[in-house]
Tab-separated table of C-alpha atoms and ligand atoms in Angstrom:
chain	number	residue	atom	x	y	z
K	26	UNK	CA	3.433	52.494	-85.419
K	27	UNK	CA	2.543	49.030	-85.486
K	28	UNK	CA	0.293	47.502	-82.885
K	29	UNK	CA	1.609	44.467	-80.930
K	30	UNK	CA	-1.070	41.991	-83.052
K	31	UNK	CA	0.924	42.888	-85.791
K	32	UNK	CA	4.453	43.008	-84.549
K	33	UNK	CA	3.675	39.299	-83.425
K	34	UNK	CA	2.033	38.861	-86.907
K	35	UNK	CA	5.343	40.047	-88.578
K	36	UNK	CA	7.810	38.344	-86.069
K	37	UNK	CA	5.709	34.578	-86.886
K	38	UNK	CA	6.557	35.569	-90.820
K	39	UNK	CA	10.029	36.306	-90.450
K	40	UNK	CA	11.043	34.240	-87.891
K	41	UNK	CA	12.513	36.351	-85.327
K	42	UNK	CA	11.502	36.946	-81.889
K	43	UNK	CA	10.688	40.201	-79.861
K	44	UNK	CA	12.710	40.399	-76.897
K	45	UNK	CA	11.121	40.931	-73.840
K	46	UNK	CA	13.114	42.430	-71.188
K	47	UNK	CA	12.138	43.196	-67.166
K	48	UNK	CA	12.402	46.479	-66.267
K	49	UNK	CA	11.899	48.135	-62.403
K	50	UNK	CA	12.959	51.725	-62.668
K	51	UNK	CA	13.758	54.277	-64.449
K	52	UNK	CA	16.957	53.103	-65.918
K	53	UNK	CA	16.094	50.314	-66.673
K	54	UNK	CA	13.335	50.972	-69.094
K	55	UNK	CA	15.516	53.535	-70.368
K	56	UNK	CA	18.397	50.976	-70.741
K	57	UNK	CA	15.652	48.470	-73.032
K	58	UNK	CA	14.176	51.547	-74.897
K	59	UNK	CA	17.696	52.851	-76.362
K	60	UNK	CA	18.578	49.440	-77.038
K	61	UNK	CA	15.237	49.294	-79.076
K	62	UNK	CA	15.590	52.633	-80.738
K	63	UNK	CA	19.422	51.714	-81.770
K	64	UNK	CA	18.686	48.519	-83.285
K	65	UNK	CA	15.395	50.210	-85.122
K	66	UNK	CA	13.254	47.200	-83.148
K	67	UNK	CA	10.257	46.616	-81.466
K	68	UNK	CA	10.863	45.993	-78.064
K	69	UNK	CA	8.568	44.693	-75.149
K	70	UNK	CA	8.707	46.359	-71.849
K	71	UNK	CA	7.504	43.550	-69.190
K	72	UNK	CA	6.746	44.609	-65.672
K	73	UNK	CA	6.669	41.456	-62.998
K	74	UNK	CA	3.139	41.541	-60.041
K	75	UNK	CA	6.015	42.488	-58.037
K	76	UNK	CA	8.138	45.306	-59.885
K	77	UNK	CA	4.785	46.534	-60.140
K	78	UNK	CA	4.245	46.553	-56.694
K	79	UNK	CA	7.530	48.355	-56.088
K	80	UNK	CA	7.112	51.304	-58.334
K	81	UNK	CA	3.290	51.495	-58.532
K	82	UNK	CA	1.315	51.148	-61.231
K	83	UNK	CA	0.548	54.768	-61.933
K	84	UNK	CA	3.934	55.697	-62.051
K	85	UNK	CA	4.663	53.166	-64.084
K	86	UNK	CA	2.444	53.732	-67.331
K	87	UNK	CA	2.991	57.492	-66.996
K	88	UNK	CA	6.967	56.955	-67.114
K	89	UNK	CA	6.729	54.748	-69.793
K	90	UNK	CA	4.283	56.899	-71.863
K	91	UNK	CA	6.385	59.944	-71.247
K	92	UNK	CA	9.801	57.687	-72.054
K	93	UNK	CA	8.114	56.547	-75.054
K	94	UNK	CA	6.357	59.338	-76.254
K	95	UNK	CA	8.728	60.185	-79.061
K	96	UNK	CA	10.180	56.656	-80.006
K	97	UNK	CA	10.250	55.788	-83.758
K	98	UNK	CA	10.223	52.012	-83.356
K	99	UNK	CA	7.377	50.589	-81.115
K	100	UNK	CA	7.421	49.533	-77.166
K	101	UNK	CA	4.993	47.808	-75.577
K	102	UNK	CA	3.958	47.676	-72.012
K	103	UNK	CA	3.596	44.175	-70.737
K	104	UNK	CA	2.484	42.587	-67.283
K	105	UNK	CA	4.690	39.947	-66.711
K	106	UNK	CA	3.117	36.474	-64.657
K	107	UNK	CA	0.033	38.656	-64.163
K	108	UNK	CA	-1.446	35.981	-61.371
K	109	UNK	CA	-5.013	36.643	-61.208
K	110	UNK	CA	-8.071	38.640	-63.107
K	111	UNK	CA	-7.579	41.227	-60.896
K	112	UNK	CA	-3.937	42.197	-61.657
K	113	UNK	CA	-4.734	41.552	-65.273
K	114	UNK	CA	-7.854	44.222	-65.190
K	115	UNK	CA	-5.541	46.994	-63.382
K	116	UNK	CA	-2.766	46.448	-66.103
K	117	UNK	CA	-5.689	46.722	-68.929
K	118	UNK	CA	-7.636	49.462	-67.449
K	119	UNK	CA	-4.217	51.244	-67.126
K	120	UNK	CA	-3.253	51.023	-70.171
K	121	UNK	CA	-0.637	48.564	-70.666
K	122	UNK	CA	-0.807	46.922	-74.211
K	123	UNK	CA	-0.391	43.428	-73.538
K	124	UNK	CA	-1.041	40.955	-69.981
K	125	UNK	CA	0.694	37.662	-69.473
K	126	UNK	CA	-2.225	35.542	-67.275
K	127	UNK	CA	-0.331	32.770	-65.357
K	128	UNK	CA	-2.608	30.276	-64.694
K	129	UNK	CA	0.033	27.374	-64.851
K	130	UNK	CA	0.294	26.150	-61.378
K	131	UNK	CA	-3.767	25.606	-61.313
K	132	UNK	CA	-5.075	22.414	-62.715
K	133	UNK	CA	-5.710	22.371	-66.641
K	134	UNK	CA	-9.600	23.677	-66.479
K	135	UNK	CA	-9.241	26.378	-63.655
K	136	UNK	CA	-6.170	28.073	-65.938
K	137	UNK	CA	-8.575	27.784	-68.828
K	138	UNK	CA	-11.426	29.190	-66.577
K	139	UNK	CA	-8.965	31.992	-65.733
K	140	UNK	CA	-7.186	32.958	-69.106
K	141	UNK	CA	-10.810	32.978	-70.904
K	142	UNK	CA	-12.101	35.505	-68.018
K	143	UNK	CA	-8.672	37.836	-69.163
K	144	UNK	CA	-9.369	37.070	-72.206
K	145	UNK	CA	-12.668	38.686	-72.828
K	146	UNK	CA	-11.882	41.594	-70.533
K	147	UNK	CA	-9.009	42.091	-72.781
K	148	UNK	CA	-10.859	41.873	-76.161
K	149	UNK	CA	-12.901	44.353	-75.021
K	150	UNK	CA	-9.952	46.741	-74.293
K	151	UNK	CA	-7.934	45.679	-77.486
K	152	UNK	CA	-5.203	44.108	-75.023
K	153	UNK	CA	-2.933	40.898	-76.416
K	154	UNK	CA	-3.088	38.087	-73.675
K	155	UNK	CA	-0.321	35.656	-73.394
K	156	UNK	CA	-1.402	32.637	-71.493
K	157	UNK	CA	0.658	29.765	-69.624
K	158	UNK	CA	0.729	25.830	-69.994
K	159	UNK	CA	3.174	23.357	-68.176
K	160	UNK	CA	5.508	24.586	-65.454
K	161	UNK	CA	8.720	26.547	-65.202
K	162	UNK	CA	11.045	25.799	-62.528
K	163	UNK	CA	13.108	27.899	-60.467
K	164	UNK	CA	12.042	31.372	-59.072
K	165	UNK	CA	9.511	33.451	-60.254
K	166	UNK	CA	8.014	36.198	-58.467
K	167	UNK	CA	8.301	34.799	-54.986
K	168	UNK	CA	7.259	31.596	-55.851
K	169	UNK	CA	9.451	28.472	-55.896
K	170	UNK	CA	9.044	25.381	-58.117
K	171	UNK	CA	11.218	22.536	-57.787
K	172	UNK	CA	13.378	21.266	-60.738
K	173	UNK	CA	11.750	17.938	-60.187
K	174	UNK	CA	8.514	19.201	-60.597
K	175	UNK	CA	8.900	21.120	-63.735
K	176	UNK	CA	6.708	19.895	-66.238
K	177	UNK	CA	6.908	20.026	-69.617
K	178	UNK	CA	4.023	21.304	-71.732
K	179	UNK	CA	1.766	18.638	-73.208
K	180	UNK	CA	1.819	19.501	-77.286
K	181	UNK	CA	-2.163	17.847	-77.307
K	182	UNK	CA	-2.756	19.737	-74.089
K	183	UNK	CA	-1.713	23.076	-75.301
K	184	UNK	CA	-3.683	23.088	-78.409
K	185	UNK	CA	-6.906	22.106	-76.645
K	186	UNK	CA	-5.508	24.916	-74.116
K	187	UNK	CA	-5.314	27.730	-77.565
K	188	UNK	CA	-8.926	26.025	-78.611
K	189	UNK	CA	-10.478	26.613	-75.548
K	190	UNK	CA	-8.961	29.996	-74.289
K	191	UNK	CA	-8.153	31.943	-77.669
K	192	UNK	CA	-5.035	33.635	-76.199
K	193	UNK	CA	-2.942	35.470	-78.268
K	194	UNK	CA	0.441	33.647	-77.551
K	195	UNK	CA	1.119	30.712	-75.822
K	196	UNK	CA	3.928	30.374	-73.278
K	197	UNK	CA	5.469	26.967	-73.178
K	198	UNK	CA	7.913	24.942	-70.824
K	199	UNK	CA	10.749	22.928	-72.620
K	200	UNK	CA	13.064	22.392	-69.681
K	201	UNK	CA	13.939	26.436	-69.389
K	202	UNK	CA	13.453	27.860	-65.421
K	203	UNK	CA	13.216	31.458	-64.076
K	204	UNK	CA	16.796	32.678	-62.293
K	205	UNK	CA	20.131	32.214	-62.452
K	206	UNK	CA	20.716	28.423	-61.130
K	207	UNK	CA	19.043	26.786	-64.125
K	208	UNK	CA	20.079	23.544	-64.251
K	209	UNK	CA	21.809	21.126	-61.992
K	210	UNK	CA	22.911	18.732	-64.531
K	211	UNK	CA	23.454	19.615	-68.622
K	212	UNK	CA	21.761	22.828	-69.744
K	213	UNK	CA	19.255	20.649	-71.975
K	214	UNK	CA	16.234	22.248	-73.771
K	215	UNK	CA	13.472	19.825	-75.369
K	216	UNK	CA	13.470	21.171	-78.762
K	217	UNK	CA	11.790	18.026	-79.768
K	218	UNK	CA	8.875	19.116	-77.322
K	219	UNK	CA	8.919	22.244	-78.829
K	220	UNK	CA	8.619	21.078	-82.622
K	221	UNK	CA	5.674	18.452	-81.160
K	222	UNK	CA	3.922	22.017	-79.865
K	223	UNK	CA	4.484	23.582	-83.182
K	224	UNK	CA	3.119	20.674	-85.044
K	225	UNK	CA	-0.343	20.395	-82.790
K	226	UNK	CA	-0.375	24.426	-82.994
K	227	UNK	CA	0.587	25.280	-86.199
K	228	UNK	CA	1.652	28.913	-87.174
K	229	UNK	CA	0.863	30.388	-83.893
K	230	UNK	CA	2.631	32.905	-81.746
K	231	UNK	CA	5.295	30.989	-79.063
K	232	UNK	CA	6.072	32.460	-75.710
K	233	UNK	CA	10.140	31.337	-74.202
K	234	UNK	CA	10.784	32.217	-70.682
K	235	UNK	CA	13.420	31.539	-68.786
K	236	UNK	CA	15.914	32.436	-71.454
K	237	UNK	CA	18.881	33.964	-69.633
K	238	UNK	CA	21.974	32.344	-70.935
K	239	UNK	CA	23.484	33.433	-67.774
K	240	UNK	CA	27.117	35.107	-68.823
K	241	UNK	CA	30.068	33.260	-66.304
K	242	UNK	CA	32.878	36.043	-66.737
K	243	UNK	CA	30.183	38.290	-65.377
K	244	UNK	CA	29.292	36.270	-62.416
K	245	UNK	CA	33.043	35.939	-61.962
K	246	UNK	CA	33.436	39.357	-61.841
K	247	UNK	CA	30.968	40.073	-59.249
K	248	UNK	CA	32.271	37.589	-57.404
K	249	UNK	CA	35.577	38.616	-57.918
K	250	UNK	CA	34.403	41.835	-55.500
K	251	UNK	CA	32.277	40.805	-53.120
K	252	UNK	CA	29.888	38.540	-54.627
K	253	UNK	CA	28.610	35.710	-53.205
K	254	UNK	CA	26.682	33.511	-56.540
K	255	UNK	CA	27.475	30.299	-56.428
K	256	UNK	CA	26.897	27.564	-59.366
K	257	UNK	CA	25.165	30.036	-61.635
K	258	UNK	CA	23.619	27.909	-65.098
K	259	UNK	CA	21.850	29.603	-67.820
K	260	UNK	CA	20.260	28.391	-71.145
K	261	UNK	CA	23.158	28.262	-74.758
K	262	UNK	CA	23.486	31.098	-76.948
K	263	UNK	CA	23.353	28.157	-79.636
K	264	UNK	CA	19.949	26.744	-78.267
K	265	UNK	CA	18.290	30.363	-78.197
K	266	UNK	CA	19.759	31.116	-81.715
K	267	UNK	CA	18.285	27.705	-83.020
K	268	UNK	CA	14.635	28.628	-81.342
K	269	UNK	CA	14.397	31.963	-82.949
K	270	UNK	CA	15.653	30.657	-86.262
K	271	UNK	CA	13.914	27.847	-87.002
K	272	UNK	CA	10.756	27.380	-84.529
K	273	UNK	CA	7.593	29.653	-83.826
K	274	UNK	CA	9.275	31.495	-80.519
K	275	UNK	CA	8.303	35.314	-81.064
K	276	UNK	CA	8.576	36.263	-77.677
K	277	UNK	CA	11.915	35.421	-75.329
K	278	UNK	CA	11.999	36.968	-71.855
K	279	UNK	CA	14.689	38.155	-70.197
K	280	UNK	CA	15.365	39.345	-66.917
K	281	UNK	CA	17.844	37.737	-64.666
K	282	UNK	CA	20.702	38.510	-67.148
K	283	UNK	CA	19.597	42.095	-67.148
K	284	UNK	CA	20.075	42.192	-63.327
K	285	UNK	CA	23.533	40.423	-63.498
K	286	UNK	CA	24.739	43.067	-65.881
K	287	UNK	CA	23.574	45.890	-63.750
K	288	UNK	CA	24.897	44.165	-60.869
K	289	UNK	CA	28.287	43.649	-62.049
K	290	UNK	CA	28.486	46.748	-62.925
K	291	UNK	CA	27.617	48.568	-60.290
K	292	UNK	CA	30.011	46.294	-57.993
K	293	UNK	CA	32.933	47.172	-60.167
K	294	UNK	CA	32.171	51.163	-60.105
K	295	UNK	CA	31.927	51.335	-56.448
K	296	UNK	CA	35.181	49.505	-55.937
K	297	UNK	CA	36.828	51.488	-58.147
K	298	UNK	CA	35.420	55.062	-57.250
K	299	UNK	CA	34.913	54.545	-53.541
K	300	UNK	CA	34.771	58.661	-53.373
K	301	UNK	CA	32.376	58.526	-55.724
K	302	UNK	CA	28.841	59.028	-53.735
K	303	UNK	CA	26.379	60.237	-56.722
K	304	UNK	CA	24.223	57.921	-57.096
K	305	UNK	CA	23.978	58.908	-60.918
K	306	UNK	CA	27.481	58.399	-61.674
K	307	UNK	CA	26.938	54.493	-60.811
K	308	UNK	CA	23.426	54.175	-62.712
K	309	UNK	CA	24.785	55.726	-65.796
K	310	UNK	CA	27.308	53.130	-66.347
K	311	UNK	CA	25.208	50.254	-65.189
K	312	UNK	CA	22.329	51.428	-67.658
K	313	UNK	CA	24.702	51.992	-70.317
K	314	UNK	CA	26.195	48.420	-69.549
K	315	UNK	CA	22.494	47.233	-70.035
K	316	UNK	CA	21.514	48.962	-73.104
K	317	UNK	CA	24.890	47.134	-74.753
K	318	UNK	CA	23.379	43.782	-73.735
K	319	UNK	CA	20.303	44.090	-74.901
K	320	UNK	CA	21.435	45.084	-78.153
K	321	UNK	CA	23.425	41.985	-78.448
K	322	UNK	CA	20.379	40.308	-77.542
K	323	UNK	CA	17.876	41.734	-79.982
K	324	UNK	CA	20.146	40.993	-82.284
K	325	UNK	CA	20.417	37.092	-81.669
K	326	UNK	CA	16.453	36.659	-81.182
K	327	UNK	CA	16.683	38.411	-85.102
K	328	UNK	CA	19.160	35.546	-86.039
K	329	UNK	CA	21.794	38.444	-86.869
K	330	UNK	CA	24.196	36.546	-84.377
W	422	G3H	O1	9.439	35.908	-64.258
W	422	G3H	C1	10.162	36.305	-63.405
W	422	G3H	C2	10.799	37.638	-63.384
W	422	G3H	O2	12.181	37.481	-63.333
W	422	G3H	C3	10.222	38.510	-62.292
W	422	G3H	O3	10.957	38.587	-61.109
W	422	G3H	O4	9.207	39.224	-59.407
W	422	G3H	O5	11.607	39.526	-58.902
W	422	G3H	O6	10.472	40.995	-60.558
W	422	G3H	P1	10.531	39.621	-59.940
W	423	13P	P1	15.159	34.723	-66.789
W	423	13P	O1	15.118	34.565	-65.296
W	423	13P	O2	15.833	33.568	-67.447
W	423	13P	O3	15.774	36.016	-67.212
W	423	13P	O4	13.643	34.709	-67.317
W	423	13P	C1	12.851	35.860	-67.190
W	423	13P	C2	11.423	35.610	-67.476
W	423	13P	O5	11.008	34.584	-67.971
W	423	13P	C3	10.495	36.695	-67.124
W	423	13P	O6	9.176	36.334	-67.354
W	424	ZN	ZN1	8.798	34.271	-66.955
């Protein structure tokens, strides 16, 4: 089974990128692990600081090493916006395979103090780090950044960033924000930032957050019973094609389309079987409902959309 060096290795070659998808219990995983298995893909399993918190991290690595145990294509373990040494060290010394260090809200030398601490833990341990420069807005594990104060990564700043911290992919901001309220105005990315980063980086591993494309006719349909989402704005299907075509994105997270899938379908099953009270009836269909999305995305991060 390839390690996640080389999936990265092979994903920068053949231009496709690995999706990356939240999970928080045990459906979940299960939904991104079947959709990995069915597509014959390697598939990252992220975990946020705060999923983490919710289902502890012991129980976490053991239920994905005993979900994973058998698999024929590879899974990784991933901590998601891992905020401080700390969290990173748990993740490593728990086994995860890979650590996202988030030191983008701290000026430009504290997040490289930060990411090169991680990073030599995680050499040590044979754990990828993905590091942060410029800002996402929206929500992101509690914390809120204004749209006005997104910032978009500096191309020169983000290579002396790589220079100085050695990570092992590089998450960028091009206008992309955590959640499901994206964008007041135009869903615009700066793909010209992004071919700028490229150019200063060269062929180098690309991290794309924020990549929900935020499906209406599902928000419809949970508001249709009950719902209450209001002005809901996610990223194109044709600008996330385009980045995992033709740019150096092998990594695009997902997470807050995950959640509206479950969501909706969960709503729909419990107005429509309100005798219904196993619990397992409703997660069956809303992991089932997942899995068939994150096929469909797998497949557009390989271009096969
Ligand atoms: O990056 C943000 C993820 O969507 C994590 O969200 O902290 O609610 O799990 P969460
Ligand atoms: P979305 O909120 O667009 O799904 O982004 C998730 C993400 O970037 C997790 O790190
Ligand atoms: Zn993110």
């Amino acid at each position: 089974m390839d390690s996640i060096f080389v999936t990265f290795e092979k994903a920068l070659k053949k231009r496709f990128a690995i999706g990356a998808f939240n999970f928080y219990n045990l459906e979940t995983l299960q939904a991104i692990l079947e959709a990995g298995e069915i597509t014959a893909s390697p598939v990252i399993c992220s975990v946020s600081e705060s999923a983490l918190q919710y289902m502890g991290i012991d129980a976490t690595v053991m239920m994905f090493e005993a979900l994973t145990e058998k698999k024929k294509y590879p899974a990784y373990l991933h901590l998601d916006h891992g905020k401080s040494f700390e969290v990173c060290k748990k993740a490593i010394d728990a086994g995860f395979d890979s650590v996202m260090i988030d030191g983008s809200a701290l000026p430009f030398d504290e997040n490289v103090k930060l990411t090169k601490r991680v990073v030599k833990y995680a050499d040590k341990h044979g754990v990828f780090v993905e590091g942060e420069i410029g800002t996402l807005s929206g929500i992101e594990d509690n914390t809120i950044v204004d749209e006005k104060d997104s910032k978009y990564t500096n191309p020169q700043e983000a290579k002396k960033f790589l220079d100085l911290t050695k990570v092992n992919s590089l998450a960028v901001a091009i206008g992309t924000s955590h959640g499901a309220y994206k964008f007041s105005g135009d869903p615009k990315l700066r793909i010209d930032i992004l071919s700028n980063i490229e150019k200063e980086l060269g062929k180098f591993p690309i991290v794309l957050h924020g990549a929900s494309t935020v499906d209406l006719k599902l928000i419809k349909q949970i508001n249709a019973r009950g719902g209450k989402i209001k002005n809901a704005k996610g990223v194109s299907v044709e600008d996330i094609s385009e980045i995992c075509k033709h740019h150096n994105v092998c990594k695009v997270n997902v997470d807050t389309d995950l959640r509206i899938c479950f969501i909706a379908s969960l709503r729909k099953n419990l107005k429509a079987c309100p005798k219904e009270i196993n619990p397992r009836f409703f997660f069956s269909d809303a992991k089932e409902e997942m899995k068939n999305l994150i096929i469909t995305k797998i497949k557009l991060f390989q271009g096969k959309l």
